[in-house]
GROMACS .gro file of N, CA and C in nm:
model
  495
    1MET      N    1   9.366  12.821  11.178
    1MET     CA    2   9.445  12.918  11.236
    1MET      C    3   9.488  13.018  11.119
    2SER      N    4   9.497  13.153  11.147
    2SER     CA    5   9.524  13.245  11.060
    2SER      C    6   9.666  13.233  10.992
    3LYS      N    7   9.695  13.283  10.877
    3LYS     CA    8   9.813  13.295  10.813
    3LYS      C    9   9.915  13.389  10.890
    4LYS      N   10   9.865  13.475  10.965
    4LYS     CA   11   9.949  13.547  11.039
    4LYS      C   12  10.016  13.474  11.155
    5GLN      N   13   9.944  13.380  11.221
    5GLN     CA   14  10.020  13.296  11.317
    5GLN      C   15  10.139  13.217  11.269
    6ILE      N   16  10.087  13.156  11.128
    6ILE     CA   17  10.191  13.060  11.069
    6ILE      C   18  10.297  13.157  11.038
    7LEU      N   19  10.298  13.281  10.980
    7LEU     CA   20  10.405  13.361  10.938
    7LEU      C   21  10.493  13.394  11.060
    8LEU      N   22  10.423  13.422  11.184
    8LEU     CA   23  10.505  13.455  11.303
    8LEU      C   24  10.569  13.328  11.351
    9ASP      N   25  10.529  13.222  11.344
    9ASP     CA   26  10.592  13.091  11.386
    9ASP      C   27  10.716  13.070  11.292
   10ILE      N   28  10.695  13.093  11.165
   10ILE     CA   29  10.812  13.080  11.062
   10ILE      C   30  10.919  13.170  11.095
   11ALA      N   31  10.887  13.296  11.129
   11ALA     CA   32  10.972  13.405  11.152
   11ALA      C   33  11.058  13.370  11.271
   12ALA      N   34  10.992  13.321  11.381
   12ALA     CA   35  11.056  13.281  11.506
   12ALA      C   36  11.163  13.180  11.488
   13PHE      N   37  11.122  13.074  11.413
   13PHE     CA   38  11.208  12.968  11.385
   13PHE      C   39  11.325  13.003  11.294
   14LEU      N   40  11.315  13.077  11.207
   14LEU     CA   41  11.432  13.123  11.111
   14LEU      C   42  11.537  13.197  11.178
   15ASP      N   43  11.495  13.259  11.294
   15ASP     CA   44  11.581  13.341  11.357
   15ASP      C   45  11.646  13.275  11.490
   16SER      N   46  11.605  13.133  11.489
   16SER     CA   47  11.668  13.059  11.600
   16SER      C   48  11.786  12.981  11.577
   17GLY      N   49  11.843  12.930  11.685
   17GLY     CA   50  11.959  12.837  11.672
   17GLY      C   51  11.946  12.717  11.588
   18PRO      N   52  11.847  12.647  11.610
   18PRO     CA   53  11.840  12.541  11.536
   18PRO      C   54  11.812  12.528  11.385
   19SER      N   55  11.759  12.639  11.321
   19SER     CA   56  11.744  12.692  11.195
   19SER      C   57  11.868  12.720  11.155
   20VAL      N   58  11.969  12.798  11.229
   20VAL     CA   59  12.098  12.830  11.176
   20VAL      C   60  12.198  12.703  11.166
   21MET      N   61  12.175  12.608  11.245
   21MET     CA   62  12.249  12.488  11.243
   21MET      C   63  12.231  12.392  11.135
   22LEU      N   64  12.118  12.407  11.073
   22LEU     CA   65  12.083  12.331  10.938
   22LEU      C   66  12.161  12.355  10.824
   23SER      N   67  12.238  12.253  10.772
   23SER     CA   68  12.319  12.293  10.670
   23SER      C   69  12.244  12.292  10.527
   24ALA      N   70  12.125  12.217  10.525
   24ALA     CA   71  12.051  12.217  10.413
   24ALA      C   72  11.911  12.193  10.460
   25PRO      N   73  11.824  12.249  10.401
   25PRO     CA   74  11.811  12.339  10.277
   25PRO      C   75  11.837  12.486  10.332
   26ASP      N   76  11.844  12.575  10.209
   26ASP     CA   77  11.856  12.723  10.267
   26ASP      C   78  11.750  12.783  10.340
   27ARG      N   79  11.736  12.910  10.368
   27ARG     CA   80  11.631  12.957  10.446
   27ARG      C   81  11.516  12.954  10.359
   28ASP      N   82  11.500  12.982  10.233
   28ASP     CA   83  11.378  12.964  10.155
   28ASP      C   84  11.319  12.820  10.154
   29GLY      N   85  11.411  12.722  10.148
   29GLY     CA   86  11.370  12.586  10.170
   29GLY      C   87  11.317  12.562  10.302
   30GLN      N   88  11.383  12.604  10.408
   30GLN     CA   89  11.332  12.578  10.544
   30GLN      C   90  11.184  12.650  10.557
   31ARG      N   91  11.180  12.777  10.490
   31ARG     CA   92  11.027  12.841  10.501
   31ARG      C   93  10.939  12.757  10.422
   32LYS      N   94  10.962  12.708  10.326
   32LYS     CA   95  10.864  12.615  10.238
   32LYS      C   96  10.820  12.517  10.317
   33VAL      N   97  10.905  12.436  10.368
   33VAL     CA   98  10.879  12.316  10.445
   33VAL      C   99  10.799  12.351  10.573
   34LEU      N  100  10.865  12.441  10.643
   34LEU     CA  101  10.782  12.473  10.781
   34LEU      C  102  10.655  12.517  10.750
   35GLU      N  103  10.625  12.612  10.639
   35GLU     CA  104  10.501  12.658  10.618
   35GLU      C  105  10.377  12.543  10.574
   36ALA      N  106  10.443  12.450  10.510
   36ALA     CA  107  10.350  12.323  10.473
   36ALA      C  108  10.332  12.251  10.595
   37PHE      N  109  10.436  12.236  10.682
   37PHE     CA  110  10.397  12.174  10.806
   37PHE      C  111  10.302  12.240  10.896
   38LEU      N  112  10.309  12.368  10.900
   38LEU     CA  113  10.225  12.447  11.004
   38LEU      C  114  10.091  12.455  10.945
   39GLU      N  115  10.086  12.472  10.810
   39GLU     CA  116   9.945  12.458  10.751
   39GLU      C  117   9.860  12.323  10.784
   40VAL      N  118   9.952  12.223  10.784
   40VAL     CA  119   9.888  12.090  10.805
   40VAL      C  120   9.844  12.073  10.957
   41CYS      N  121   9.923  12.113  11.050
   41CYS     CA  122   9.902  12.135  11.180
   41CYS      C  123   9.774  12.226  11.210
   42TYR      N  124   9.787  12.349  11.193
   42TYR     CA  125   9.697  12.429  11.222
   42TYR      C  126   9.549  12.412  11.132
   43ASN      N  127   9.562  12.401  11.009
   43ASN     CA  128   9.434  12.386  10.937
   43ASN      C  129   9.391  12.255  10.902
   44GLU      N  130   9.473  12.162  10.888
   44GLU     CA  131   9.410  12.011  10.863
   44GLU      C  132   9.398  11.934  10.985
   45LEU      N  133   9.492  11.937  11.075
   45LEU     CA  134   9.488  11.866  11.201
   45LEU      C  135   9.407  11.934  11.296
   46GLY      N  136   9.420  12.065  11.299
   46GLY     CA  137   9.341  12.140  11.376
   46GLY      C  138   9.408  12.159  11.525
   47SER      N  139   9.531  12.170  11.548
   47SER     CA  140   9.623  12.163  11.666
   47SER      C  141   9.735  12.237  11.647
   48ALA      N  142   9.763  12.299  11.743
   48ALA     CA  143   9.892  12.380  11.728
   48ALA      C  144  10.011  12.266  11.750
   49PRO      N  145  10.124  12.299  11.666
   49PRO     CA  146  10.233  12.198  11.651
   49PRO      C  147  10.291  12.145  11.788
   50ARG      N  148  10.281  12.244  11.903
   50ARG     CA  149  10.357  12.204  12.033
   50ARG      C  150  10.245  12.108  12.108
   51LEU      N  151  10.113  12.090  12.064
   51LEU     CA  152  10.019  11.984  12.126
   51LEU      C  153  10.003  11.871  12.079
   52LEU      N  154  10.081  11.837  11.947
   52LEU     CA  155  10.078  11.701  11.872
   52LEU      C  156  10.159  11.610  11.966
   53ASP      N  157  10.108  11.477  11.950
   53ASP     CA  158  10.179  11.354  12.003
   53ASP      C  159  10.258  11.292  11.906
   54GLY      N  160  10.295  11.184  11.942
   54GLY     CA  161  10.356  11.079  11.825
   54GLY      C  162  10.280  11.065  11.696
   55ASP      N  163  10.154  11.011  11.724
   55ASP     CA  164  10.061  10.980  11.621
   55ASP      C  165  10.025  11.103  11.536
   56GLY      N  166  10.024  11.207  11.607
   56GLY     CA  167   9.993  11.331  11.516
   56GLY      C  168  10.102  11.376  11.422
   57ILE      N  169  10.233  11.347  11.481
   57ILE     CA  170  10.345  11.372  11.380
   57ILE      C  171  10.362  11.283  11.272
   58ARG      N  172  10.301  11.151  11.307
   58ARG     CA  173  10.322  11.045  11.195
   58ARG      C  174  10.197  11.088  11.087
   59THR      N  175  10.105  11.122  11.127
   59THR     CA  176   9.999  11.146  11.046
   59THR      C  177  10.031  11.259  10.960
   60ALA      N  178  10.078  11.387  11.027
   60ALA     CA  179  10.112  11.494  10.951
   60ALA      C  180  10.226  11.480  10.854
   61LEU      N  181  10.320  11.385  10.891
   61LEU     CA  182  10.442  11.370  10.790
   61LEU      C  183  10.413  11.261  10.692
   62THR      N  184  10.339  11.155  10.725
   62THR     CA  185  10.331  11.064  10.627
   62THR      C  186  10.203  11.072  10.524
   63GLN      N  187  10.090  11.129  10.579
   63GLN     CA  188   9.968  11.143  10.505
   63GLN      C  189   9.951  11.286  10.448
   64ARG      N  190   9.969  11.367  10.512
   64ARG     CA  191   9.945  11.522  10.470
   64ARG      C  192  10.067  11.597  10.421
   65MET      N  193  10.172  11.587  10.464
   65MET     CA  194  10.291  11.656  10.410
   65MET      C  195  10.322  11.618  10.258
   66PRO      N  196  10.326  11.487  10.221
   66PRO     CA  197  10.336  11.466  10.071
   66PRO      C  198  10.254  11.542   9.959
   67LEU      N  199  10.138  11.566  10.023
   67LEU     CA  200  10.045  11.631   9.917
   67LEU      C  201  10.083  11.768   9.912
   68HIS      N  202  10.150  11.841   9.986
   68HIS     CA  203  10.201  11.976   9.964
   68HIS      C  204  10.310  12.000   9.899
   69PHE      N  205  10.387  11.890   9.850
   69PHE     CA  206  10.490  11.914   9.738
   69PHE      C  207  10.470  11.840   9.626
   70LYS      N  208  10.528  11.921   9.525
   70LYS     CA  209  10.533  11.862   9.379
   70LYS      C  210  10.617  11.744   9.349
   71ALA      N  211  10.614  11.657   9.275
   71ALA     CA  212  10.694  11.547   9.257
   71ALA      C  213  10.834  11.620   9.224
   72LYS      N  214  10.924  11.543   9.263
   72LYS     CA  215  11.070  11.568   9.246
   72LYS      C  216  11.112  11.708   9.307
   73ASP      N  217  11.022  11.757   9.408
   73ASP     CA  218  11.075  11.904   9.467
   73ASP      C  219  11.197  11.859   9.563
   74PRO      N  220  11.295  11.941   9.521
   74PRO     CA  221  11.433  11.901   9.589
   74PRO      C  222  11.421  11.944   9.743
   75VAL      N  223  11.330  12.030   9.779
   75VAL     CA  224  11.340  12.080   9.916
   75VAL      C  225  11.258  11.970  10.005
   76ALA      N  226  11.169  11.891   9.948
   76ALA     CA  227  11.059  11.809  10.022
   76ALA      C  228  11.161  11.691  10.093
   77LYS      N  229  11.254  11.632  10.045
   77LYS     CA  230  11.337  11.549  10.102
   77LYS      C  231  11.405  11.589  10.250
   78PHE      N  232  11.388  11.713  10.268
   78PHE     CA  233  11.446  11.770  10.390
   78PHE      C  234  11.358  11.799  10.488
   79ALA      N  235  11.231  11.759  10.474
   79ALA     CA  236  11.120  11.788  10.581
   79ALA      C  237  11.153  11.730  10.703
   80PRO      N  238  11.184  11.600  10.712
   80PRO     CA  239  11.200  11.543  10.836
   80PRO      C  240  11.313  11.610  10.924
   81GLU      N  241  11.404  11.651  10.861
   81GLU     CA  242  11.535  11.734  10.932
   81GLU      C  243  11.477  11.861  10.967
   82VAL      N  244  11.409  11.936  10.894
   82VAL     CA  245  11.350  12.073  10.912
   82VAL      C  246  11.252  12.080  11.039
   83ILE      N  247  11.157  11.972  11.021
   83ILE     CA  248  11.064  11.948  11.135
   83ILE      C  249  11.120  11.917  11.245
   84GLY      N  250  11.232  11.836  11.264
   84GLY     CA  251  11.306  11.795  11.368
   84GLY      C  252  11.372  11.916  11.444
   85ALA      N  253  11.423  12.006  11.362
   85ALA     CA  254  11.489  12.130  11.418
   85ALA      C  255  11.368  12.217  11.467
   86TYR      N  256  11.260  12.211  11.411
   86TYR     CA  257  11.142  12.296  11.446
   86TYR      C  258  11.095  12.245  11.587
   87LEU      N  259  11.090  12.120  11.596
   87LEU     CA  260  11.058  12.060  11.732
   87LEU      C  261  11.164  12.095  11.838
   88GLU      N  262  11.276  12.111  11.812
   88GLU     CA  263  11.382  12.146  11.891
   88GLU      C  264  11.370  12.275  11.941
   89HIS      N  265  11.320  12.366  11.855
   89HIS     CA  266  11.308  12.504  11.869
   89HIS      C  267  11.180  12.521  11.964
   90LEU      N  268  11.086  12.451  11.926
   90LEU     CA  269  10.974  12.459  12.023
   90LEU      C  270  10.983  12.414  12.168
   91VAL      N  271  11.064  12.308  12.182
   91VAL     CA  272  11.086  12.262  12.307
   91VAL      C  273  11.183  12.368  12.387
   92GLY      N  274  11.249  12.445  12.330
   92GLY     CA  275  11.343  12.560  12.382
   92GLY      C  276  11.261  12.686  12.425
   93ILE      N  277  11.165  12.701  12.361
   93ILE     CA  278  11.062  12.834  12.393
   93ILE      C  279  10.930  12.794  12.437
   94ALA      N  280  10.883  12.682  12.458
   94ALA     CA  281  10.745  12.671  12.505
   94ALA      C  282  10.721  12.529  12.569
   95ASN      N  283  10.605  12.509  12.636
   95ASN     CA  284  10.587  12.396  12.704
   95ASN      C  285  10.537  12.286  12.609
   96VAL      N  286  10.608  12.193  12.589
   96VAL     CA  287  10.572  12.090  12.482
   96VAL      C  288  10.567  11.970  12.558
   97PRO      N  289  10.411  11.920  12.600
   97PRO     CA  290  10.392  11.815  12.676
   97PRO      C  291  10.439  11.680  12.626
   98PHE      N  292  10.435  11.658  12.490
   98PHE     CA  293  10.462  11.546  12.445
   98PHE      C  294  10.594  11.540  12.345
   99ALA      N  295  10.689  11.604  12.398
   99ALA     CA  296  10.800  11.622  12.315
   99ALA      C  297  10.889  11.487  12.283
  100PHE      N  298  10.895  11.406  12.385
  100PHE     CA  299  10.976  11.278  12.379
  100PHE      C  300  10.877  11.184  12.260
  101GLU      N  301  10.760  11.180  12.273
  101GLU     CA  302  10.665  11.111  12.189
  101GLU      C  303  10.680  11.163  12.031
  102MET      N  304  10.692  11.302  12.031
  102MET     CA  305  10.705  11.375  11.903
  102MET      C  306  10.832  11.322  11.831
  103LYS      N  307  10.940  11.318  11.898
  103LYS     CA  308  11.073  11.277  11.841
  103LYS      C  309  11.057  11.149  11.786
  104LEU      N  310  11.002  11.049  11.869
  104LEU     CA  311  11.002  10.906  11.833
  104LEU      C  312  10.916  10.893  11.721
  105GLY      N  313  10.793  10.981  11.701
  105GLY     CA  314  10.695  10.979  11.592
  105GLY      C  315  10.756  11.015  11.474
  106LEU      N  316  10.849  11.124  11.478
  106LEU     CA  317  10.921  11.183  11.373
  106LEU      C  318  11.033  11.061  11.320
  107GLN      N  319  11.101  11.017  11.404
  107GLN     CA  320  11.205  10.904  11.357
  107GLN      C  321  11.110  10.780  11.300
  108ASP      N  322  10.999  10.744  11.351
  108ASP     CA  323  10.923  10.629  11.299
  108ASP      C  324  10.875  10.661  11.152
  109ALA      N  325  10.833  10.783  11.138
  109ALA     CA  326  10.759  10.825  11.020
  109ALA      C  327  10.863  10.874  10.908
  110GLU      N  328  10.993  10.880  10.926
  110GLU     CA  329  11.070  10.943  10.815
  110GLU      C  330  11.080  10.851  10.687
  111ALA      N  331  11.084  10.717  10.717
  111ALA     CA  332  11.098  10.624  10.609
  111ALA      C  333  10.972  10.633  10.536
  112ALA      N  334  10.873  10.614  10.600
  112ALA     CA  335  10.735  10.628  10.534
  112ALA      C  336  10.699  10.746  10.453
  113TYR      N  337  10.762  10.845  10.505
  113TYR     CA  338  10.743  10.985  10.449
  113TYR      C  339  10.805  10.987  10.306
  114LEU      N  340  10.950  10.955  10.330
  114LEU     CA  341  11.033  10.932  10.188
  114LEU      C  342  10.942  10.819  10.089
  115GLU      N  343  10.905  10.737  10.136
  115GLU     CA  344  10.826  10.635  10.053
  115GLU      C  345  10.721  10.708   9.995
  116ALA      N  346  10.637  10.770  10.074
  116ALA     CA  347  10.502  10.851  10.012
  116ALA      C  348  10.548  10.958   9.916
  117LEU      N  349  10.653  11.034   9.939
  117LEU     CA  350  10.710  11.115   9.859
  117LEU      C  351  10.753  11.077   9.719
  118ALA      N  352  10.796  10.962   9.722
  118ALA     CA  353  10.852  10.895   9.600
  118ALA      C  354  10.734  10.847   9.510
  119LYS      N  355  10.622  10.811   9.584
  119LYS     CA  356  10.502  10.752   9.495
  119LYS      C  357  10.429  10.893   9.440
  120GLY      N  358  10.434  10.992   9.515
  120GLY     CA  359  10.371  11.113   9.478
  120GLY      C  360  10.222  11.118   9.505
  121PRO      N  361  10.142  11.220   9.484
  121PRO     CA  362  10.008  11.217   9.496
  121PRO      C  363   9.934  11.126   9.406
  122GLY      N  364   9.821  11.059   9.454
  122GLY     CA  365   9.769  10.956   9.387
  122GLY      C  366   9.828  10.819   9.367
  123GLY      N  367   9.942  10.798   9.418
  123GLY     CA  368  10.016  10.666   9.388
  123GLY      C  369  10.072  10.666   9.271
  124VAL      N  370  10.112  10.775   9.192
  124VAL     CA  371  10.199  10.773   9.070
  124VAL      C  372  10.339  10.776   9.119
  125LEU      N  373  10.425  10.695   9.070
  125LEU     CA  374  10.564  10.687   9.105
  125LEU      C  375  10.639  10.804   9.056
  126ALA      N  376  10.730  10.852   9.124
  126ALA     CA  377  10.813  10.971   9.085
  126ALA      C  378  10.882  10.945   8.943
  127THR      N  379  10.897  10.830   8.910
  127THR     CA  380  10.950  10.789   8.774
  127THR      C  381  10.840  10.846   8.661
  128GLY      N  382  10.713  10.874   8.696
  128GLY     CA  383  10.619  10.892   8.591
  128GLY      C  384  10.538  10.795   8.557
  129ARG      N  385  10.587  10.667   8.593
  129ARG     CA  386  10.498  10.553   8.549
  129ARG      C  387  10.387  10.519   8.653
  130LYS      N  388  10.285  10.485   8.601
  130LYS     CA  389  10.168  10.464   8.701
  130LYS      C  390  10.175  10.316   8.725
  131PRO      N  391  10.099  10.284   8.852
  131PRO     CA  392  10.110  10.145   8.915
  131PRO      C  393  10.043  10.053   8.794
  132ASP      N  394  10.070   9.924   8.805
  132ASP     CA  395  10.010   9.828   8.714
  132ASP      C  396   9.859   9.845   8.736
  133PRO      N  397   9.790   9.823   8.624
  133PRO     CA  398   9.614   9.818   8.641
  133PRO      C  399   9.590   9.693   8.706
  134PHE      N  400   9.461   9.685   8.763
  134PHE     CA  401   9.405   9.577   8.829
  134PHE      C  402   9.370   9.480   8.727
  135GLN      N  403   9.384   9.341   8.740
  135GLN     CA  404   9.337   9.242   8.647
  135GLN      C  405   9.261   9.136   8.708
  136HIS      N  406   9.132   9.127   8.656
  136HIS     CA  407   9.056   9.031   8.703
  136HIS      C  408   9.117   8.883   8.683
  137GLY      N  409   9.102   8.784   8.775
  137GLY     CA  410   9.161   8.645   8.781
  137GLY      C  411   9.046   8.567   8.699
  138ALA      N  412   8.918   8.597   8.684
  138ALA     CA  413   8.832   8.495   8.642
  138ALA      C  414   8.838   8.520   8.488
  139ALA      N  415   8.806   8.407   8.410
  139ALA     CA  416   8.810   8.386   8.268
  139ALA      C  417   8.682   8.454   8.199
  140LYS      N  418   8.696   8.533   8.092
  140LYS     CA  419   8.567   8.575   8.041
  140LYS      C  420   8.475   8.469   7.987
  141LEU      N  421   8.343   8.522   8.004
  141LEU     CA  422   8.245   8.401   7.979
  141LEU      C  423   8.212   8.420   7.828
  142GLY      N  424   8.224   8.305   7.753
  142GLY     CA  425   8.200   8.296   7.616
  142GLY      C  426   8.074   8.288   7.587
  143ARG      N  427   8.013   8.305   7.458
  143ARG     CA  428   7.884   8.283   7.408
  143ARG      C  429   7.823   8.142   7.427
  144ASN      N  430   7.903   8.045   7.394
  144ASN     CA  431   7.858   7.905   7.403
  144ASN      C  432   7.866   7.846   7.556
  145ASP      N  433   7.919   7.925   7.646
  145ASP     CA  434   7.934   7.869   7.775
  145ASP      C  435   7.801   7.872   7.844
  146PRO      N  436   7.776   7.791   7.963
  146PRO     CA  437   7.646   7.788   8.029
  146PRO      C  438   7.635   7.932   8.101
  147CYS      N  439   7.515   7.977   8.089
  147CYS     CA  440   7.483   8.116   8.154
  147CYS      C  441   7.524   8.103   8.299
  148SER      N  442   7.570   8.222   8.366
  148SER     CA  443   7.624   8.232   8.509
  148SER      C  444   7.491   8.236   8.596
  149CYS      N  445   7.380   8.263   8.549
  149CYS     CA  446   7.252   8.271   8.630
  149CYS      C  447   7.204   8.140   8.671
  150GLY      N  448   7.245   8.029   8.623
  150GLY     CA  449   7.219   7.910   8.673
  150GLY      C  450   7.086   7.837   8.604
  151SER      N  451   7.049   7.895   8.476
  151SER     CA  452   6.942   7.863   8.406
  151SER      C  453   6.964   7.728   8.326
  152GLY      N  454   7.076   7.693   8.298
  152GLY     CA  455   7.114   7.582   8.220
  152GLY      C  456   7.123   7.615   8.072
  153LYS      N  457   7.069   7.714   8.036
  153LYS     CA  458   7.079   7.772   7.893
  153LYS      C  459   7.212   7.816   7.847
  154LYS      N  460   7.256   7.820   7.739
  154LYS     CA  461   7.378   7.894   7.696
  154LYS      C  462   7.364   8.032   7.717
  155TYR      N  463   7.480   8.098   7.718
  155TYR     CA  464   7.473   8.253   7.758
  155TYR      C  465   7.408   8.332   7.648
  156LYS      N  466   7.431   8.282   7.517
  156LYS     CA  467   7.393   8.364   7.412
  156LYS      C  468   7.242   8.357   7.390
  157LYS      N  469   7.174   8.245   7.467
  157LYS     CA  470   7.015   8.236   7.451
  157LYS      C  471   6.961   8.281   7.590
  158CYS      N  472   7.042   8.323   7.675
  158CYS     CA  473   6.986   8.380   7.798
  158CYS      C  474   7.011   8.503   7.834
  159HIS      N  475   7.114   8.548   7.918
  159HIS     CA  476   7.152   8.690   7.938
  159HIS      C  477   7.234   8.753   7.819
  160GLY      N  478   7.293   8.666   7.749
  160GLY     CA  479   7.363   8.740   7.617
  160GLY      C  480   7.273   8.776   7.505
  161LYS      N  481   7.156   8.734   7.510
  161LYS     CA  482   7.057   8.766   7.407
  161LYS      C  483   7.047   8.914   7.388
  162LYS      N  484   7.025   8.979   7.509
  162LYS     CA  485   6.998   9.129   7.503
  162LYS      C  486   7.144   9.206   7.451
  163ASP      N  487   7.265   9.156   7.469
  163ASP     CA  488   7.371   9.201   7.441
  163ASP      C  489   7.383   9.221   7.288
  164SER      N  490   7.357   9.105   7.209
  164SER     CA  491   7.361   9.089   7.073
  164SER      C  492   7.242   9.164   6.997
  165ALA      N  493   7.157   9.198   7.072
  165ALA     CA  494   7.039   9.265   7.005
  165ALA      C  495   7.064   9.415   6.976
   0.00000   0.00000   0.00000
């Protein structure tokens, strides 16, 4: 969908009652969150926001939205609240066939969204610490151990021979 449609949707929301009723974030924060959500809907999911169902909202919020915010972005934590207000706005101005499912999907996805937001893109925790590396459970094969190919020879005389040369 074009950038023009996204801007029109944002302008219509920012002038609506549900937007004014939000205590946080400010108008710029609401614009940033809503722009990310509409880009996810139109460009990544290929659907108008009013046609999403509960699964579409969960996918947008938990899998796609965290990628649009930088780590420790103060506005990102308000995304479920802003999206909820936007859905309320949509129900007021248009026919939304799956409105009830959308609200349930939003409630279900809120905790998973905040967790995904804390991990950040690529699974790096917001603290800056990377997850623990994977460790193999098998012991390392020594030179004098029997070769793993089953020949009966020591590793150094069988497959280890090419490693030492």
